Coordinates of N, CA and C and ligand atoms in Angstrom, one line a residue:
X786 N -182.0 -81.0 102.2 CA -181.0 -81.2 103.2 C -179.8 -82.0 102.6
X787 N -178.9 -81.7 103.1 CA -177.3 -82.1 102.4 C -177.5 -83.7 103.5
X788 N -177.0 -84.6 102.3 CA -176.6 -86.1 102.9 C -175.2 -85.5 103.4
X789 N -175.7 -86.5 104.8 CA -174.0 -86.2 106.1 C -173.2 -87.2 105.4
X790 N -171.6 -86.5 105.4 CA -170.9 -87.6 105.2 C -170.2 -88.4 105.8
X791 N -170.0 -89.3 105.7 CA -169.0 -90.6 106.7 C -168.0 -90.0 106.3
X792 N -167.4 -89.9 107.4 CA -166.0 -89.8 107.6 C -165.0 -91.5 108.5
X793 N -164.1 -91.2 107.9 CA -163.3 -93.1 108.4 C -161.5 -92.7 108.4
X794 N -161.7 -93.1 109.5 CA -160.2 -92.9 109.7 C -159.1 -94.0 108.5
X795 N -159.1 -93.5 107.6 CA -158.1 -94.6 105.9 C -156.9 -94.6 107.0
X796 N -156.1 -94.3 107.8 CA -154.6 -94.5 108.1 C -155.3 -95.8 108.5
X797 N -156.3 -96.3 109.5 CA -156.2 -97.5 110.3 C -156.7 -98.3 109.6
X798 N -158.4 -98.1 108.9 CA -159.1 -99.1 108.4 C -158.3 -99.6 106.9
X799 N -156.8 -98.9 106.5 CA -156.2 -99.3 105.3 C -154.6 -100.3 106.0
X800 N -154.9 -100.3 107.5 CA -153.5 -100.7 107.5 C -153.7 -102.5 107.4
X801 N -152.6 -103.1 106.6 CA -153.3 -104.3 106.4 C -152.4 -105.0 107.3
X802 N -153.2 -106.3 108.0 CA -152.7 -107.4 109.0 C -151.0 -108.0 108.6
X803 N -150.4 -107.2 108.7 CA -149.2 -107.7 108.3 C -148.7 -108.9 108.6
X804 N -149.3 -109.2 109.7 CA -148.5 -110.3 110.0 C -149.5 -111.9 109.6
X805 N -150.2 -111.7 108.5 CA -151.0 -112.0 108.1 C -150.3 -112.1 106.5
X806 N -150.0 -110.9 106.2 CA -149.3 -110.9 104.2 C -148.4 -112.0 104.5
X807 N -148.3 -112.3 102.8 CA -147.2 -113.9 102.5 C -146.0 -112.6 102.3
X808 N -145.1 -113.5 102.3 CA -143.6 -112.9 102.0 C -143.8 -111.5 100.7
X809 N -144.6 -112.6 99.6 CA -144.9 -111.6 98.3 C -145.4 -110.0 98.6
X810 N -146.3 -110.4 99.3 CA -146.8 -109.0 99.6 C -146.3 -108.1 100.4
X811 N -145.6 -108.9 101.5 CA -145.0 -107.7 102.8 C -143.9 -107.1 101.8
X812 N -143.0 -107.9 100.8 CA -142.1 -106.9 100.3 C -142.6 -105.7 99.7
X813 N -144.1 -105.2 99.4 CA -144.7 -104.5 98.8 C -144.8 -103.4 100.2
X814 N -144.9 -103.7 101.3 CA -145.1 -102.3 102.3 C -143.4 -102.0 102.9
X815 N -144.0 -100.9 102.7 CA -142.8 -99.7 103.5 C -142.1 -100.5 104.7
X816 N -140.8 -100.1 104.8 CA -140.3 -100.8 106.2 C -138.8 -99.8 106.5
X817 N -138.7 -99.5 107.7 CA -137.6 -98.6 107.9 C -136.2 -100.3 108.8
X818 N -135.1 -99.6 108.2 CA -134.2 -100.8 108.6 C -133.6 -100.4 109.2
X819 N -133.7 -101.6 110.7 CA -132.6 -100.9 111.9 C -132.2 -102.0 112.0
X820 N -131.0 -101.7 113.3 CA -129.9 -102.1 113.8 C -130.0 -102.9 115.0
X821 N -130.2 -104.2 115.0 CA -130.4 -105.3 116.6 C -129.0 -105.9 116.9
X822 N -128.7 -105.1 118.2 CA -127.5 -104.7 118.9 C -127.2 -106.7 119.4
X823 N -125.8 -107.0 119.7 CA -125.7 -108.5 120.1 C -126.7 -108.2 121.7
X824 N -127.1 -109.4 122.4 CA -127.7 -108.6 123.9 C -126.2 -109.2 124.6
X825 N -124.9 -109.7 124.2 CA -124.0 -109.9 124.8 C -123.4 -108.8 125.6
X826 N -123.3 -108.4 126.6 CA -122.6 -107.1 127.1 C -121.4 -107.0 126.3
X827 N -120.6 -105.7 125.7 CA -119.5 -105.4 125.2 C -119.7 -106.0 123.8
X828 N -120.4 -106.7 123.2 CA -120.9 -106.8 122.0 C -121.4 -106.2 121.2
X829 N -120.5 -105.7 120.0 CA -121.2 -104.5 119.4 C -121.6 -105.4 117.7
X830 N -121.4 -106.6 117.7 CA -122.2 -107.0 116.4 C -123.7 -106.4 116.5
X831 N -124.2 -106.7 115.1 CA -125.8 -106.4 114.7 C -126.0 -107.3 113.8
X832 N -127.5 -107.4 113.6 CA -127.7 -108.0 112.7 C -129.0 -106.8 112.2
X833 N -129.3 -107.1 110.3 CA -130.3 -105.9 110.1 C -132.0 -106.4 110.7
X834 N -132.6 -105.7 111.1 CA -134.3 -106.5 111.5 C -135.3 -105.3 110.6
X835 N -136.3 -105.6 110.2 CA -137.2 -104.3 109.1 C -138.0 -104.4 110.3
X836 N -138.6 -102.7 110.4 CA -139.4 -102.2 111.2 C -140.6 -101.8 110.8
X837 N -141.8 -102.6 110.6 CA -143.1 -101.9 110.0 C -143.5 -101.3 110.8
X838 N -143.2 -100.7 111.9 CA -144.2 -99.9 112.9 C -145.0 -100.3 113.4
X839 N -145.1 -101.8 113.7 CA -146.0 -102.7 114.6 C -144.8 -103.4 115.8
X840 N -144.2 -102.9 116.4 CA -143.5 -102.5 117.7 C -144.1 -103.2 118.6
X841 N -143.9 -104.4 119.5 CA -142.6 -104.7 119.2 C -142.3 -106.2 118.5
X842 N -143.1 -106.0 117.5 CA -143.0 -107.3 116.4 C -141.8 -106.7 115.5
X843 N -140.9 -107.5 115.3 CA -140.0 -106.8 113.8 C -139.7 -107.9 113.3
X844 N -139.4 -108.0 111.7 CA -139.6 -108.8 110.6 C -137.9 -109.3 111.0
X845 N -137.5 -110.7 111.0 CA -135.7 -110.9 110.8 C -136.1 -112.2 110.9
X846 N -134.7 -112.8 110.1 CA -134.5 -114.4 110.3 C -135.9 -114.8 109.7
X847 N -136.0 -114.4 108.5 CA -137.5 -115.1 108.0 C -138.9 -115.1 108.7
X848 N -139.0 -114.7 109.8 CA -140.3 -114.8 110.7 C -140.8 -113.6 110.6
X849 N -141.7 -113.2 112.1 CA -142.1 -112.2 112.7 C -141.2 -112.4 114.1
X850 N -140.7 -111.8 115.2 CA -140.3 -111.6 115.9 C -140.4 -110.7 117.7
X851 N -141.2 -111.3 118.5 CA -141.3 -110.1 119.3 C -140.3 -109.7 120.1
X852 N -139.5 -109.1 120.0 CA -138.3 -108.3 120.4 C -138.5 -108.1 121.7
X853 N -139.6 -107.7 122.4 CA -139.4 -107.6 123.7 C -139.2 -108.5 124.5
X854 N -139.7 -110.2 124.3 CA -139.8 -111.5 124.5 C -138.7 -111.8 124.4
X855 N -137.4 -111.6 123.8 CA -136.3 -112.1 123.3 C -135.3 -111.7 123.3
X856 N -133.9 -112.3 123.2 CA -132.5 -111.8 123.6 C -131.9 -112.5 122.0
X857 N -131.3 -111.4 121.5 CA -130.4 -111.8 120.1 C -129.1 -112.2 120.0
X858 N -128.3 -113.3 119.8 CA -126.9 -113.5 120.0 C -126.7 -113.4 118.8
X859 N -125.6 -112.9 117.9 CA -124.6 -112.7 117.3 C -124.1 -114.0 116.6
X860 N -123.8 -114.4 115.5 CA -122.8 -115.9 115.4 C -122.3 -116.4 116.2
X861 N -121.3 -115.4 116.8 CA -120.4 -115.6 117.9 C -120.5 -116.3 118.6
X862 N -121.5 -115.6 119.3 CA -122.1 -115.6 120.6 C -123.2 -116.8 120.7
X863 N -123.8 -117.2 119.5 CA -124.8 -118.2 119.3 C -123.9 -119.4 119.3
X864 N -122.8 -119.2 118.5 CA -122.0 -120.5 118.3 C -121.4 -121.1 120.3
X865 N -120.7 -120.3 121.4 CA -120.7 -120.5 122.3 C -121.7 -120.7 123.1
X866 N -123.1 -120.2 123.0 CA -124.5 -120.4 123.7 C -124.4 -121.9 123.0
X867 N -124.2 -122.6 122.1 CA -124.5 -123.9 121.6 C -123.8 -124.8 122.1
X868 N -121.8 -124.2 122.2 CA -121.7 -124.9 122.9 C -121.4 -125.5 124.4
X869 N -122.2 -124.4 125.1 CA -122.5 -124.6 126.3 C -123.6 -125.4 127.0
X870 N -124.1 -126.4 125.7 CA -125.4 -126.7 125.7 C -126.2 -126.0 126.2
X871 N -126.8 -124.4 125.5 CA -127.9 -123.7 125.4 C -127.6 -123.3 126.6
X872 N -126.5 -122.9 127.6 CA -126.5 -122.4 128.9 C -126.5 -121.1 128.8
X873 N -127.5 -119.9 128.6 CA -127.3 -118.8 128.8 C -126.6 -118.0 129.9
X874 N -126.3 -118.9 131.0 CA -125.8 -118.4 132.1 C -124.5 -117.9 132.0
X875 N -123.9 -118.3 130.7 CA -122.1 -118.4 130.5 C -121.9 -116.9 130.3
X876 N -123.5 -116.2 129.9 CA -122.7 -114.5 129.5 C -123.4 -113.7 130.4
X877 N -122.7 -112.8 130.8 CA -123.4 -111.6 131.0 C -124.0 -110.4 130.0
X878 N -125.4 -109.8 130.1 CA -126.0 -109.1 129.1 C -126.0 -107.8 129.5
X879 N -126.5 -107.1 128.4 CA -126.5 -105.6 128.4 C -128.6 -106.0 129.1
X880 N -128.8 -104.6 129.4 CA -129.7 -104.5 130.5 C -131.5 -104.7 129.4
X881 N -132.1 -105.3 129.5 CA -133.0 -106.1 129.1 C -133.4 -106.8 127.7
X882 N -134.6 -106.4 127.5 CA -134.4 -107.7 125.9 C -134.3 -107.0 124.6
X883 N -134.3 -107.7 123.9 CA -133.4 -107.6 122.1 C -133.8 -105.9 122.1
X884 N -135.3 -105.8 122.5 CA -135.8 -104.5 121.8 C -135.2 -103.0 122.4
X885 N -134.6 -103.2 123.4 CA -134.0 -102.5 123.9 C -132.3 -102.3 123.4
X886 N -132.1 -102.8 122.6 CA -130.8 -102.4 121.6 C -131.1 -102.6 120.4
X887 N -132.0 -101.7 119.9 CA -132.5 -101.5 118.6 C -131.7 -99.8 118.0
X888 N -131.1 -100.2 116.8 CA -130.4 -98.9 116.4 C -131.4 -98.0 115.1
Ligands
ZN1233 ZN1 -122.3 -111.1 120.3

């Protein structure tokens, strides 16, 4: 009789804890580069964010990032959030968080 073989899903048991790699390594995996829209209404700056396909974490500003958690200002717009002493109230935004103006 024929030994059965294991079969193993390699897409999942190979995907490695990304958010776990040092800098060195993550530059070694694939990453698609998008576009994170200002969340200022009428604000069309961006800044670039890498997308490993661990949604809604994306790599920017040196960290990890959960995008859905979060609203992204622009220089601009960071520079007048600062000096409003951190009053977000001074703007009006386009309709929910960072991850929803992803290009
Ligand atoms: Zn802006």
């Amino acid at each position: 009789m024929k030994e059965p073989t294991p079969i193993m899903d390699l897409e999942l048991s190979d995907m490695p804890d990304l958010k776990g790699l040092a800098d060195t390594e993550l530059k070694k995996v694939p990453f698609e580069r998008r576009k994170l829209l200002c969340s200022v209404n009428g604000c069309s700056r961006f800044t670039h964010v890498k997308d490993y396909g661990i949604s809604p974490e994306f790599y920017a500003f040196g960290s990890w990032n959960d995008l859905s958690q979060t609203l992204f200002f622009c220089p601009k717009h960071w520079k007048e959030y600062k000096a409003a002493n951190r009053n977000g109230g001074i703007f009006e935004y386009k309709e929910g968080p960072a991850i929803n103006h992803i290009k």
